[in-house]
Short mmCIF file of C-alpha atoms in Angstrom, two decimals:
data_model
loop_
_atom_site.label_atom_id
_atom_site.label_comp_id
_atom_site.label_asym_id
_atom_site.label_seq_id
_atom_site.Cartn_x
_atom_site.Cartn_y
_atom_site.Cartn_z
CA UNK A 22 0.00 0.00 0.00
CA UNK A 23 1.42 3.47 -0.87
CA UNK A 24 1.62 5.85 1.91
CA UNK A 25 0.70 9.37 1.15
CA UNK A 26 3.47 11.34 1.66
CA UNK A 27 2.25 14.74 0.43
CA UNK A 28 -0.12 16.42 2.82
CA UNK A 29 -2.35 18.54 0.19
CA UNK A 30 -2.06 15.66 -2.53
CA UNK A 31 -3.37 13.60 0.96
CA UNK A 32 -6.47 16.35 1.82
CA UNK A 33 -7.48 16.20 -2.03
CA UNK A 34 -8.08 12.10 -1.88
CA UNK A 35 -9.42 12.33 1.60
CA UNK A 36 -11.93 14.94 0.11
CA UNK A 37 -12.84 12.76 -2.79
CA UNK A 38 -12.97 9.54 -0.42
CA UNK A 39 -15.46 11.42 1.75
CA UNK A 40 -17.14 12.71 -1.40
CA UNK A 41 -17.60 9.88 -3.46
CA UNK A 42 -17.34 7.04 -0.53
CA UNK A 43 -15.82 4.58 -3.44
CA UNK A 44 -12.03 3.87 -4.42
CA UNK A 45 -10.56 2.89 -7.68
CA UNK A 46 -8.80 -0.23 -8.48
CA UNK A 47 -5.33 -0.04 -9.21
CA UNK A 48 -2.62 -2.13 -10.83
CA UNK A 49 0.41 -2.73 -8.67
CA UNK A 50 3.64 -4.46 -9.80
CA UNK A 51 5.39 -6.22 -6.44
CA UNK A 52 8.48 -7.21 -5.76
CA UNK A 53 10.57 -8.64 -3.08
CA UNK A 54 12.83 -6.57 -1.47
CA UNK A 55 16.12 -8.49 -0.93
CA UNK A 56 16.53 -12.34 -1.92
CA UNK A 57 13.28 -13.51 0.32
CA UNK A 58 9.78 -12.77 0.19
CA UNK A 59 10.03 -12.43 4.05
CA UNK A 60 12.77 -9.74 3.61
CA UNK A 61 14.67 -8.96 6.44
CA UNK A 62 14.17 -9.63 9.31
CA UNK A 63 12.40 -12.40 8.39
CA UNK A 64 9.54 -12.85 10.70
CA UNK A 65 8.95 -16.38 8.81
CA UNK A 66 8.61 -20.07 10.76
CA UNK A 67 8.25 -23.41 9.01
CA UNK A 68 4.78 -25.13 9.32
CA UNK A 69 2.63 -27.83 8.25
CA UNK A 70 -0.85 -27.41 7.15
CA UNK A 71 -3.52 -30.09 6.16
CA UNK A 72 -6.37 -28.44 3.83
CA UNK A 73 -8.85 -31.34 2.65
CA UNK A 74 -6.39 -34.24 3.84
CA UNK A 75 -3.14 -33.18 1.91
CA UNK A 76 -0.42 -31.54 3.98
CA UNK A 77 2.32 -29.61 3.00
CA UNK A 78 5.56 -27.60 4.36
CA UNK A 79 5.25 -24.05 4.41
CA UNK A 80 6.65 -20.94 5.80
CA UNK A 81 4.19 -18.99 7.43
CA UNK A 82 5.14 -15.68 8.50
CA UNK A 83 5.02 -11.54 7.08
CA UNK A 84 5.78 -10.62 3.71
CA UNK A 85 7.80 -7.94 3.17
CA UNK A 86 7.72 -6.74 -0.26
CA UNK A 87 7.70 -3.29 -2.72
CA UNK A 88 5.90 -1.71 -5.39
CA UNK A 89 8.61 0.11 -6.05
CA UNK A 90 8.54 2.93 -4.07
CA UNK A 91 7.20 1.87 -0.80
CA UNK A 92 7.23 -1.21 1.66
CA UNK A 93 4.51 -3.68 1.21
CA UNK A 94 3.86 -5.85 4.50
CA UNK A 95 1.51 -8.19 3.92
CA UNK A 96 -0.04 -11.51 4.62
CA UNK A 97 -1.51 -14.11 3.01
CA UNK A 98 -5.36 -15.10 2.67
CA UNK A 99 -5.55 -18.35 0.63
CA UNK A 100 -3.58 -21.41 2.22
CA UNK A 101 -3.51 -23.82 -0.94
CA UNK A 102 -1.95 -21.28 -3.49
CA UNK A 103 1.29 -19.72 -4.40
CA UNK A 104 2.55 -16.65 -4.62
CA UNK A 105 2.85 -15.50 -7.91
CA UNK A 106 5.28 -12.37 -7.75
CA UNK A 107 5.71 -12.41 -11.90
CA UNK A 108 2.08 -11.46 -12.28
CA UNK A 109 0.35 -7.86 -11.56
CA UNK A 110 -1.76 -7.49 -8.43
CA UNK A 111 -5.06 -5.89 -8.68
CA UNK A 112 -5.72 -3.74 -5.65
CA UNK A 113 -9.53 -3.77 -4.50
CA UNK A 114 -11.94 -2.88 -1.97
CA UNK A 115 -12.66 -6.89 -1.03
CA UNK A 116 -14.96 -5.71 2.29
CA UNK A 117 -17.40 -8.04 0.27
CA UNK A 118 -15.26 -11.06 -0.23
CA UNK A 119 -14.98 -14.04 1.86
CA UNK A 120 -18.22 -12.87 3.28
CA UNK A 121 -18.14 -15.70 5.68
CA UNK A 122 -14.93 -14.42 7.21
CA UNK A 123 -14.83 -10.71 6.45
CA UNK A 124 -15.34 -9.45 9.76
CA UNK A 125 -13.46 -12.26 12.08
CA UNK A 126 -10.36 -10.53 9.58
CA UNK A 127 -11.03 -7.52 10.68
CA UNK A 128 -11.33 -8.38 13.95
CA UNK A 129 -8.17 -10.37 13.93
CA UNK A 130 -6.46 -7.36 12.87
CA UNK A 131 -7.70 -4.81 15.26
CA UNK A 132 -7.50 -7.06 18.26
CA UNK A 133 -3.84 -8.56 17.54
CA UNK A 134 -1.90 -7.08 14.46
CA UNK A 135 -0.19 -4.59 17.13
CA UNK A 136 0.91 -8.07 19.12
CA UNK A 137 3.23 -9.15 15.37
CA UNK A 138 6.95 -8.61 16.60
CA UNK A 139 8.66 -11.36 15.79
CA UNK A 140 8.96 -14.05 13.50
CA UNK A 141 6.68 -16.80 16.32
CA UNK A 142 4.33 -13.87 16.17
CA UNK A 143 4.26 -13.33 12.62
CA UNK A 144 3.98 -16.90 11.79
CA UNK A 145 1.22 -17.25 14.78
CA UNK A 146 -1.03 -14.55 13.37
CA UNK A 147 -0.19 -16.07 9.60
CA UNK A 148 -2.04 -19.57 10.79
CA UNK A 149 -4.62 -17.80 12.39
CA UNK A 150 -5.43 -15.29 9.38
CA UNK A 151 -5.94 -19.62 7.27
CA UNK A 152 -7.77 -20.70 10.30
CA UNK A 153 -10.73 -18.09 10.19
CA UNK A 154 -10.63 -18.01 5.78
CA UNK A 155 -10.71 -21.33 6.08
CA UNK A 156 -13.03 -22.51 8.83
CA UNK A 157 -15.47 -20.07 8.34
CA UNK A 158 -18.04 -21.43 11.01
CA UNK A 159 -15.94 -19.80 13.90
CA UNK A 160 -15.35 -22.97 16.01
CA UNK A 161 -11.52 -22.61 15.27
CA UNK A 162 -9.56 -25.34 16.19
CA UNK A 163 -5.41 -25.41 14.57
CA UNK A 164 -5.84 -29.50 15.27
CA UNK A 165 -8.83 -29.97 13.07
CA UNK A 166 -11.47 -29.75 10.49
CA UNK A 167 -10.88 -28.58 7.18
CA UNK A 168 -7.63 -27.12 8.26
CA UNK A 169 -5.12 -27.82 10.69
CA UNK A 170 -1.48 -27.27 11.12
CA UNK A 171 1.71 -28.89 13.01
CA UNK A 172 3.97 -26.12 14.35
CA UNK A 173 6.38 -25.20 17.05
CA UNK A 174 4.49 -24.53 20.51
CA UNK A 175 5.50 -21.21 20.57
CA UNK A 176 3.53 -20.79 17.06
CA UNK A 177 0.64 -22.55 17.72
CA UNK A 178 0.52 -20.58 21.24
CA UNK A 179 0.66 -17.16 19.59
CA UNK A 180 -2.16 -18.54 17.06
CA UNK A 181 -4.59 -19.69 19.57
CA UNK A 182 -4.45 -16.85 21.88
CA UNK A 183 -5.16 -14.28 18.30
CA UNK A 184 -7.81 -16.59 18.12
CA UNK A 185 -9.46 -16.04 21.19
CA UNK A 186 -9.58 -12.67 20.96
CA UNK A 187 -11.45 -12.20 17.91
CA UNK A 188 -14.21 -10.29 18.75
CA UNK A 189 -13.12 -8.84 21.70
CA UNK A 190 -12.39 -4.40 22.01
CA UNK A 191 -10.36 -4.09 19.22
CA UNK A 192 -6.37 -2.14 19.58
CA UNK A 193 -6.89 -0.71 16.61
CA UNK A 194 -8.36 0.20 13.55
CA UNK A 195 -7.14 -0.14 10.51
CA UNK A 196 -7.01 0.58 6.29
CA UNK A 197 -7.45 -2.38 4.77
CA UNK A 198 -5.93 -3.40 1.12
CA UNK A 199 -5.78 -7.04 -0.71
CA UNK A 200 -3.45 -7.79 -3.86
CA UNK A 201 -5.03 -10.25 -5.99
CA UNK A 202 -3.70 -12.09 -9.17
CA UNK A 203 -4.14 -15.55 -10.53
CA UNK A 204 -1.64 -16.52 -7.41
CA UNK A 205 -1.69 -16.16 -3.53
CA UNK A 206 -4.16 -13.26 -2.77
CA UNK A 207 -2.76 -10.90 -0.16
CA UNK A 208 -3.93 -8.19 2.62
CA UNK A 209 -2.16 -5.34 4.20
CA UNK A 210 -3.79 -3.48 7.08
CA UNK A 211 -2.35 0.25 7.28
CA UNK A 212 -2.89 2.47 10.62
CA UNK A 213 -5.33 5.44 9.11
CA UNK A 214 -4.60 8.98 8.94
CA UNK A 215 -7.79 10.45 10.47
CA UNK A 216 -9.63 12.53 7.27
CA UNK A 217 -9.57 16.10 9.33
CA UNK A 218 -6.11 16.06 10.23
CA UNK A 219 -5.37 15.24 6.25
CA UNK A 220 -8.01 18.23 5.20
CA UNK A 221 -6.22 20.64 7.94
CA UNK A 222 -2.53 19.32 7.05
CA UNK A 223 -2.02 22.24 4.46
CA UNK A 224 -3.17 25.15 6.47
CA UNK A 225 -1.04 23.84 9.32
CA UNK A 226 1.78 23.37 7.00
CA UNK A 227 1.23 27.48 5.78
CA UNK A 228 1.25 28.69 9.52
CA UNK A 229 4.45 26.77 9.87
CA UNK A 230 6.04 28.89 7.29
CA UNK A 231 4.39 31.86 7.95
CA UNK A 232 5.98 31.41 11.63
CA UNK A 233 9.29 30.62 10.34
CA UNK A 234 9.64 33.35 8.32
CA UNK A 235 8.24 36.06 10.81
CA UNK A 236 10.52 34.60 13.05
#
């Protein structure tokens, strides 16, 4: 996700977000950053997961990756795919999909993304975020039904207690963004810049050179 880095570039699209209450899709390229899609550090641990009775090795952890210009630190929604970093991404509003899950992610987010700090963390909120897209009837349970996982304790501790907070006061609220292609879909959650400060940012920034230059 780009962050806006221009304050009256930022008060024009938080105008025409409040205006129009819609946002466009857009085409991002992504990269990794360094030799890894987990970057460094990487905040990765090696897991298996079972999804309809075939189990596989995976590293489950943050992705740390660039359009370009900015960091990209994401996770990823679908369990049984790939990333597929030679492909575009299209960026969408996806509030709607996964309509069984939507708001247990959200709520995952807001109760626990603050908690991420390492890579047992990391990997811990990772199987979580497949638990709840997965087994969307909310009895969540990392030994089994439709998916399960074998991990080190510390992992499976971090996942289970994310889990048991969903629905609970949330931390935080977040921005949220997915990347999609014909790969591994991906989500980003992004702390938001509340839409006053961003409409007010320019005048502020004007007093601060008026001040400077009287002074």
């Amino acid at each position: 996700m780009r962050i806006l880095k221009n304050a009256a570039a930022a008060a024009v699209i938080a105008a025409a977000t409040l205006t129009t209450g819609a946002s466009a899709n857009v085409i991002v390229d992504l990269d990794k950053q360094g030799s890894s899609t987990f970057g460094s550090p990487a905040w990765k641990k090696n897991v298996t997961i079972t999804t309809d009775g075939q189990s596989k090795r995976v590293a489950a952890g943050l992705f740390r990756l660039t359009d370009g210009v900015d960091q990209v630190l994401a996770f990823c929604i679908e369990p049984e795919t790939f990333l597929n970093l030679g492909e575009d991404f299209d960026t969408t509003d996806t509030s709607g999909d996964w309509s069984d899950s939507w708001g247990e992610i959200v709520s995952l987010f807001e109760t626990s993304y603050e908690f991420v700090v390492d890579a047992r963390t990391a990997a811990g909120f990772q199987v979580a975020l497949w638990e709840i897209v997965v087994e969307d009837d909310n009895n969540y349970d990392l030994s089994a039904g439709d998916f399960s996982v074998s991990a080190g304790s510390g992992v499976l501790n971090a996942a289970n207690q994310f889990l048991a907070m969903i629905g609970q006061q949330g931390t935080g609220a977040y921005n949220f963004t997915t990347f999609a292609n014909s790969g591994q879909d991906l989500i980003t959650a992004e702390t938001p810049i509340p839409a006053a400060a961003l409409l007010f940012a320019p005048a502020l920034g004007a007093l601060a050179m008026r001040k400077r230059k009287t002074a």
